[in-house]
Amino acid sequence: MTLRTLDSLGPLEGKRVIVRCDLNVPLRDGVITDDGRVRASLPTLNALLNAGARVVVTSHLGRPDGAPDPQYSLAPVAQRLSELLGKPVAFARDTVGESAHDAVDSLEDGGIVVLENLRFNAGETAKDDAVRGAFAAQLAELGDVLVSDGFGVVHRKQASVYDLAQLLPSAAGLLIATELDVLDKLTENPERPYAVVLGGSKVSDKLGVISHLLPRVDRILVGGGMLFTFLKAQGYEVASSLLEEDQLETVRGYIAEAAERGVELVLPTDVVVAEKFAADAAHEVVAADAIESTSFGASGIGLDIGPETAARFADVVRSSKTVFWNGPMGVFEFAAFAGGTKAVAQALTEVDGLSVVGGGDSAAAVRQLGFADDRFGHISTGGGASLEFLEGKRLPGLEVLGWA
Ligand code: ADP
Ligand code: MG
């Protein structure tokens, strides 16, 4: 079965349409530092508003503990959404309480309200089906139909994503459709050579994707925190860098399998090692097989790929026809360790084919480093969701929309 789309919901004029968005943007002191996810929600919201629907936007933000926590309020997001839509956006101070009901009842056709953070309610992420179901039932009172458009959360079995979709007529929004189109291109007959670049810090999460990708891709480039587990697996010392000791055997298996399959596994040949984890830390470039030979000895921490590696990664990326990138090459938040990420981002903009950036931090990195969105084939709003899709996992938030 294929995903139910917006037209399956029939005419929406005058209907209360709950839209589950992923407006989980990075905030610093109440100010949005990257509004990419708000922008990504606009096509669906505009389509519904133009159709005369009464739009009820829901989202989570950050990880509050199932109770209201002002630092995670969606109020600044509602404000930004209003600026981007060029029209007033109402804001409810709760998710399913009096304020939400009042705001929804006051909506006119073509009007829009943002409800407060879903995760201010323990039911949203509860493991207990009954608790989650009860919260979903409260949400269901606020709408006639559900449009699920939060791609970043479709791998989660949560009340607003999974349970609610079974209580109301539901369909996927345009963002989910776009994201899946791109992911389909990455999994079905990608133009070759096909390269995947992996980095970031969620090492054990991301190592799993490699076993699924090996049969499908031509090149895998390994940077970020996980590179040290690869170097160690080859017998090199990595000083105090990020290391997953219990993954060494698995990684040796990947190295062997890549060789057997003829997949080019591109590993760093040099690394930037810092004295400590800090923006102003002293640092040295060193060969990948001599990480402990810096003046910091065994206490050095690898925080970026080195310039030789960055140049080689850029060549491999540029000469590929399909590239998926998840995870920064280094600690890009510190200018001294952003070189590898910048070089790879630049190369991605020069790909003659399809280039996709996935992941919250990766997307924020390319924007922060000054690259415009339209220089990439696609910037995915979902990191975990994209990876789980590429791994071939079943995604509960899509299955409830008819996807199989
Ligand atoms: P994404 O959100 O794109 O999926 P992750 O959340 O896995 O990416 O990782 C992003 C983080 O990885 C960044 O904050 C970056 O500082 C960190 N990182 C990259 N390289 C290293 C490294 N060598 N050591 C520690 N952290 C790293
Ligand atoms: Mg992240």
PDB file of N, CA and C in Angstrom, residues 158-214:
ATOM      1  N   GLN A 158       4.624   7.643  18.846  1.00  0.00           N
ATOM      2  CA  GLN A 158       4.167   8.622  19.831  1.00  0.00           C
ATOM      3  C   GLN A 158       2.724   9.013  19.548  1.00  0.00           C
ATOM      4  N   ALA A 159       2.055   9.541  20.583  1.00  0.00           N
ATOM      5  CA  ALA A 159       0.603   9.746  20.517  1.00  0.00           C
ATOM      6  C   ALA A 159       0.171  10.570  19.303  1.00  0.00           C
ATOM      7  N   SER A 160       0.835  11.706  19.076  1.00  0.00           N
ATOM      8  CA  SER A 160       0.400  12.610  18.005  1.00  0.00           C
ATOM      9  C   SER A 160       0.781  12.093  16.628  1.00  0.00           C
ATOM     10  N   VAL A 161       1.725  11.163  16.593  1.00  0.00           N
ATOM     11  CA  VAL A 161       2.242  10.646  15.316  1.00  0.00           C
ATOM     12  C   VAL A 161       1.567   9.329  14.959  1.00  0.00           C
ATOM     13  N   TYR A 162       1.460   8.454  15.944  1.00  0.00           N
ATOM     14  CA  TYR A 162       1.056   7.069  15.706  1.00  0.00           C
ATOM     15  C   TYR A 162      -0.398   6.809  16.113  1.00  0.00           C
ATOM     16  N   ASP A 163      -0.738   7.109  17.365  1.00  0.00           N
ATOM     17  CA  ASP A 163      -2.074   6.777  17.871  1.00  0.00           C
ATOM     18  C   ASP A 163      -3.155   7.658  17.253  1.00  0.00           C
ATOM     19  N   LEU A 164      -2.872   8.956  17.174  1.00  0.00           N
ATOM     20  CA  LEU A 164      -3.876   9.884  16.643  1.00  0.00           C
ATOM     21  C   LEU A 164      -4.231   9.555  15.191  1.00  0.00           C
ATOM     22  N   ALA A 165      -3.235   9.083  14.443  1.00  0.00           N
ATOM     23  CA  ALA A 165      -3.463   8.766  13.033  1.00  0.00           C
ATOM     24  C   ALA A 165      -4.469   7.638  12.864  1.00  0.00           C
ATOM     25  N   GLN A 166      -4.695   6.889  13.948  1.00  0.00           N
ATOM     26  CA  GLN A 166      -5.670   5.800  13.876  1.00  0.00           C
ATOM     27  C   GLN A 166      -7.038   6.220  14.406  1.00  0.00           C
ATOM     28  N   LEU A 167      -7.091   7.382  15.059  1.00  0.00           N
ATOM     29  CA  LEU A 167      -8.370   7.849  15.617  1.00  0.00           C
ATOM     30  C   LEU A 167      -9.117   8.766  14.660  1.00  0.00           C
ATOM     31  N   LEU A 168      -8.385   9.446  13.785  1.00  0.00           N
ATOM     32  CA  LEU A 168      -8.998  10.387  12.838  1.00  0.00           C
ATOM     33  C   LEU A 168      -8.645   9.948  11.419  1.00  0.00           C
ATOM     34  N   PRO A 169      -9.458  10.338  10.434  1.00  0.00           N
ATOM     35  CA  PRO A 169      -9.014  10.144   9.050  1.00  0.00           C
ATOM     36  C   PRO A 169      -7.659  10.837   8.915  1.00  0.00           C
ATOM     37  N   SER A 170      -6.666  10.161   8.344  1.00  0.00           N
ATOM     38  CA  SER A 170      -5.321  10.732   8.348  1.00  0.00           C
ATOM     39  C   SER A 170      -4.623  10.535   7.015  1.00  0.00           C
ATOM     40  N   ALA A 171      -3.700  11.433   6.735  1.00  0.00           N
ATOM     41  CA  ALA A 171      -2.928  11.361   5.497  1.00  0.00           C
ATOM     42  C   ALA A 171      -1.591  12.046   5.710  1.00  0.00           C
ATOM     43  N   ALA A 172      -0.641  11.741   4.834  1.00  0.00           N
ATOM     44  CA  ALA A 172       0.673  12.376   4.907  1.00  0.00           C
ATOM     45  C   ALA A 172       0.623  13.747   4.258  1.00  0.00           C
ATOM     46  N   GLY A 173       1.372  14.694   4.812  1.00  0.00           N
ATOM     47  CA  GLY A 173       1.487  16.017   4.226  1.00  0.00           C
ATOM     48  C   GLY A 173       2.556  16.061   3.139  1.00  0.00           C
ATOM     49  N   LEU A 174       2.740  17.251   2.586  1.00  0.00           N
ATOM     50  CA  LEU A 174       3.642  17.400   1.440  1.00  0.00           C
ATOM     51  C   LEU A 174       5.109  17.243   1.813  1.00  0.00           C
ATOM     52  N   LEU A 175       5.474  17.610   3.044  1.00  0.00           N
ATOM     53  CA  LEU A 175       6.873  17.461   3.448  1.00  0.00           C
ATOM     54  C   LEU A 175       7.257  15.984   3.514  1.00  0.00           C
ATOM     55  N   ILE A 176       6.399  15.194   4.133  1.00  0.00           N
ATOM     56  CA  ILE A 176       6.689  13.757   4.211  1.00  0.00           C
ATOM     57  C   ILE A 176       6.790  13.190   2.798  1.00  0.00           C
ATOM     58  N   ALA A 177       5.873  13.603   1.926  1.00  0.00           N
ATOM     59  CA  ALA A 177       5.914  13.095   0.546  1.00  0.00           C
ATOM     60  C   ALA A 177       7.238  13.467  -0.126  1.00  0.00           C
ATOM     61  N   THR A 178       7.674  14.707   0.069  1.00  0.00           N
ATOM     62  CA  THR A 178       8.940  15.153  -0.530  1.00  0.00           C
ATOM     63  C   THR A 178      10.121  14.363   0.023  1.00  0.00           C
ATOM     64  N   GLU A 179      10.139  14.219   1.340  1.00  0.00           N
ATOM     65  CA  GLU A 179      11.246  13.497   1.984  1.00  0.00           C
ATOM     66  C   GLU A 179      11.309  12.058   1.459  1.00  0.00           C
ATOM     67  N   LEU A 180      10.151  11.423   1.328  1.00  0.00           N
ATOM     68  CA  LEU A 180      10.143  10.033   0.885  1.00  0.00           C
ATOM     69  C   LEU A 180      10.547   9.906  -0.574  1.00  0.00           C
ATOM     70  N   ASP A 181      10.158  10.873  -1.389  1.00  0.00           N
ATOM     71  CA  ASP A 181      10.601  10.865  -2.794  1.00  0.00           C
ATOM     72  C   ASP A 181      12.108  10.829  -2.862  1.00  0.00           C
ATOM     73  N   VAL A 182      12.732  11.676  -2.048  1.00  0.00           N
ATOM     74  CA  VAL A 182      14.189  11.752  -2.075  1.00  0.00           C
ATOM     75  C   VAL A 182      14.804  10.457  -1.544  1.00  0.00           C
ATOM     76  N   LEU A 183      14.260   9.973  -0.429  1.00  0.00           N
ATOM     77  CA  LEU A 183      14.817   8.735   0.139  1.00  0.00           C
ATOM     78  C   LEU A 183      14.619   7.557  -0.817  1.00  0.00           C
ATOM     79  N   ASP A 184      13.513   7.566  -1.558  1.00  0.00           N
ATOM     80  CA  ASP A 184      13.309   6.515  -2.559  1.00  0.00           C
ATOM     81  C   ASP A 184      14.401   6.554  -3.619  1.00  0.00           C
ATOM     82  N   LYS A 185      14.766   7.761  -4.027  1.00  0.00           N
ATOM     83  CA  LYS A 185      15.832   7.883  -5.033  1.00  0.00           C
ATOM     84  C   LYS A 185      17.146   7.335  -4.495  1.00  0.00           C
ATOM     85  N   LEU A 186      17.333   7.482  -3.178  1.00  0.00           N
ATOM     86  CA  LEU A 186      18.571   6.986  -2.576  1.00  0.00           C
ATOM     87  C   LEU A 186      18.572   5.473  -2.427  1.00  0.00           C
ATOM     88  N   THR A 187      17.387   4.869  -2.406  1.00  0.00           N
ATOM     89  CA  THR A 187      17.357   3.418  -2.184  1.00  0.00           C
ATOM     90  C   THR A 187      17.059   2.638  -3.456  1.00  0.00           C
ATOM     91  N   GLU A 188      16.355   3.256  -4.410  1.00  0.00           N
ATOM     92  CA  GLU A 188      16.019   2.530  -5.634  1.00  0.00           C
ATOM     93  C   GLU A 188      16.772   3.107  -6.817  1.00  0.00           C
ATOM     94  N   ASN A 189      17.655   2.313  -7.378  1.00  0.00           N
ATOM     95  CA  ASN A 189      18.424   2.722  -8.561  1.00  0.00           C
ATOM     96  C   ASN A 189      19.089   4.081  -8.473  1.00  0.00           C
ATOM     97  N   PRO A 190      19.844   4.340  -7.417  1.00  0.00           N
ATOM     98  CA  PRO A 190      20.564   5.617  -7.378  1.00  0.00           C
ATOM     99  C   PRO A 190      21.596   5.662  -8.509  1.00  0.00           C
ATOM    100  N   GLU A 191      21.794   6.858  -9.048  1.00  0.00           N
ATOM    101  CA  GLU A 191      22.829   7.020 -10.067  1.00  0.00           C
ATOM    102  C   GLU A 191      24.187   6.770  -9.424  1.00  0.00           C
ATOM    103  N   ARG A 192      25.079   6.132 -10.136  1.00  0.00           N
ATOM    104  CA  ARG A 192      26.373   5.766  -9.557  1.00  0.00           C
ATOM    105  C   ARG A 192      27.513   6.535 -10.187  1.00  0.00           C
ATOM    106  N   PRO A 193      28.611   6.709  -9.471  1.00  0.00           N
ATOM    107  CA  PRO A 193      28.873   6.204  -8.112  1.00  0.00           C
ATOM    108  C   PRO A 193      28.006   6.868  -7.031  1.00  0.00           C
ATOM    109  N   TYR A 194      27.643   6.031  -6.043  1.00  0.00           N
ATOM    110  CA  TYR A 194      26.805   6.453  -4.915  1.00  0.00           C
ATOM    111  C   TYR A 194      27.689   6.466  -3.667  1.00  0.00           C
ATOM    112  N   ALA A 195      27.794   7.622  -3.040  1.00  0.00           N
ATOM    113  CA  ALA A 195      28.630   7.759  -1.844  1.00  0.00           C
ATOM    114  C   ALA A 195      27.790   8.148  -0.637  1.00  0.00           C
ATOM    115  N   VAL A 196      28.113   7.589   0.504  1.00  0.00           N
ATOM    116  CA  VAL A 196      27.490   7.994   1.758  1.00  0.00           C
ATOM    117  C   VAL A 196      28.593   8.499   2.684  1.00  0.00           C
ATOM    118  N   VAL A 197      28.368   9.690   3.239  1.00  0.00           N
ATOM    119  CA  VAL A 197      29.346  10.283   4.149  1.00  0.00           C
ATOM    120  C   VAL A 197      28.745  10.251   5.552  1.00  0.00           C
ATOM    121  N   LEU A 198      29.447   9.642   6.486  1.00  0.00           N
ATOM    122  CA  LEU A 198      28.931   9.525   7.851  1.00  0.00           C
ATOM    123  C   LEU A 198      29.855  10.210   8.837  1.00  0.00           C
ATOM    124  N   GLY A 199      29.246  10.891   9.795  1.00  0.00           N
ATOM    125  CA  GLY A 199      30.037  11.539  10.838  1.00  0.00           C
ATOM    126  C   GLY A 199      29.148  11.771  12.038  1.00  0.00           C
ATOM    127  N   GLY A 200      29.426  12.832  12.779  1.00  0.00           N
ATOM    128  CA  GLY A 200      28.594  13.160  13.932  1.00  0.00           C
ATOM    129  C   GLY A 200      29.058  12.455  15.187  1.00  0.00           C
ATOM    130  N   SER A 201      28.176  12.501  16.190  1.00  0.00           N
ATOM    131  CA  SER A 201      28.593  11.975  17.491  1.00  0.00           C
ATOM    132  C   SER A 201      27.785  10.777  17.962  1.00  0.00           C
ATOM    133  N   LYS A 202      26.615  10.518  17.347  1.00  0.00           N
ATOM    134  CA  LYS A 202      25.812   9.371  17.798  1.00  0.00           C
ATOM    135  C   LYS A 202      26.372   8.106  17.158  1.00  0.00           C
ATOM    136  N   VAL A 203      27.577   7.726  17.616  1.00  0.00           N
ATOM    137  CA  VAL A 203      28.340   6.706  16.907  1.00  0.00           C
ATOM    138  C   VAL A 203      27.626   5.365  16.842  1.00  0.00           C
ATOM    139  N   SER A 204      27.178   4.851  17.982  1.00  0.00           N
ATOM    140  CA  SER A 204      26.604   3.496  17.934  1.00  0.00           C
ATOM    141  C   SER A 204      25.325   3.464  17.111  1.00  0.00           C
ATOM    142  N   ASP A 205      24.532   4.555  17.157  1.00  0.00           N
ATOM    143  CA  ASP A 205      23.341   4.661  16.294  1.00  0.00           C
ATOM    144  C   ASP A 205      23.710   4.499  14.830  1.00  0.00           C
ATOM    145  N   LYS A 206      24.794   5.159  14.457  1.00  0.00           N
ATOM    146  CA  LYS A 206      25.087   5.286  13.037  1.00  0.00           C
ATOM    147  C   LYS A 206      25.906   4.139  12.473  1.00  0.00           C
ATOM    148  N   LEU A 207      26.607   3.416  13.339  1.00  0.00           N
ATOM    149  CA  LEU A 207      27.367   2.279  12.832  1.00  0.00           C
ATOM    150  C   LEU A 207      26.424   1.247  12.212  1.00  0.00           C
ATOM    151  N   GLY A 208      25.231   1.099  12.800  1.00  0.00           N
ATOM    152  CA  GLY A 208      24.275   0.109  12.320  1.00  0.00           C
ATOM    153  C   GLY A 208      23.893   0.318  10.862  1.00  0.00           C
ATOM    154  N   VAL A 209      23.844   1.555  10.443  1.00  0.00           N
ATOM    155  CA  VAL A 209      23.419   1.859   9.083  1.00  0.00           C
ATOM    156  C   VAL A 209      24.417   1.307   8.057  1.00  0.00           C
ATOM    157  N   ILE A 210      25.672   1.183   8.478  1.00  0.00           N
ATOM    158  CA  ILE A 210      26.714   0.758   7.537  1.00  0.00           C
ATOM    159  C   ILE A 210      26.454  -0.645   6.997  1.00  0.00           C
ATOM    160  N   SER A 211      26.016  -1.560   7.875  1.00  0.00           N
ATOM    161  CA  SER A 211      25.807  -2.929   7.412  1.00  0.00           C
ATOM    162  C   SER A 211      24.715  -2.970   6.345  1.00  0.00           C
ATOM    163  N   HIS A 212      23.716  -2.096   6.496  1.00  0.00           N
ATOM    164  CA  HIS A 212      22.643  -2.072   5.510  1.00  0.00           C
ATOM    165  C   HIS A 212      23.064  -1.366   4.220  1.00  0.00           C
ATOM    166  N   LEU A 213      23.979  -0.421   4.340  1.00  0.00           N
ATOM    167  CA  LEU A 213      24.379   0.346   3.155  1.00  0.00           C
ATOM    168  C   LEU A 213      25.431  -0.373   2.308  1.00  0.00           C
ATOM    169  N   LEU A 214      26.267  -1.183   2.950  1.00  0.00           N
ATOM    170  CA  LEU A 214      27.367  -1.823   2.219  1.00  0.00           C
ATOM    171  C   LEU A 214      26.928  -2.501   0.915  1.00  0.00           C
TER     172      LEU A 214
END
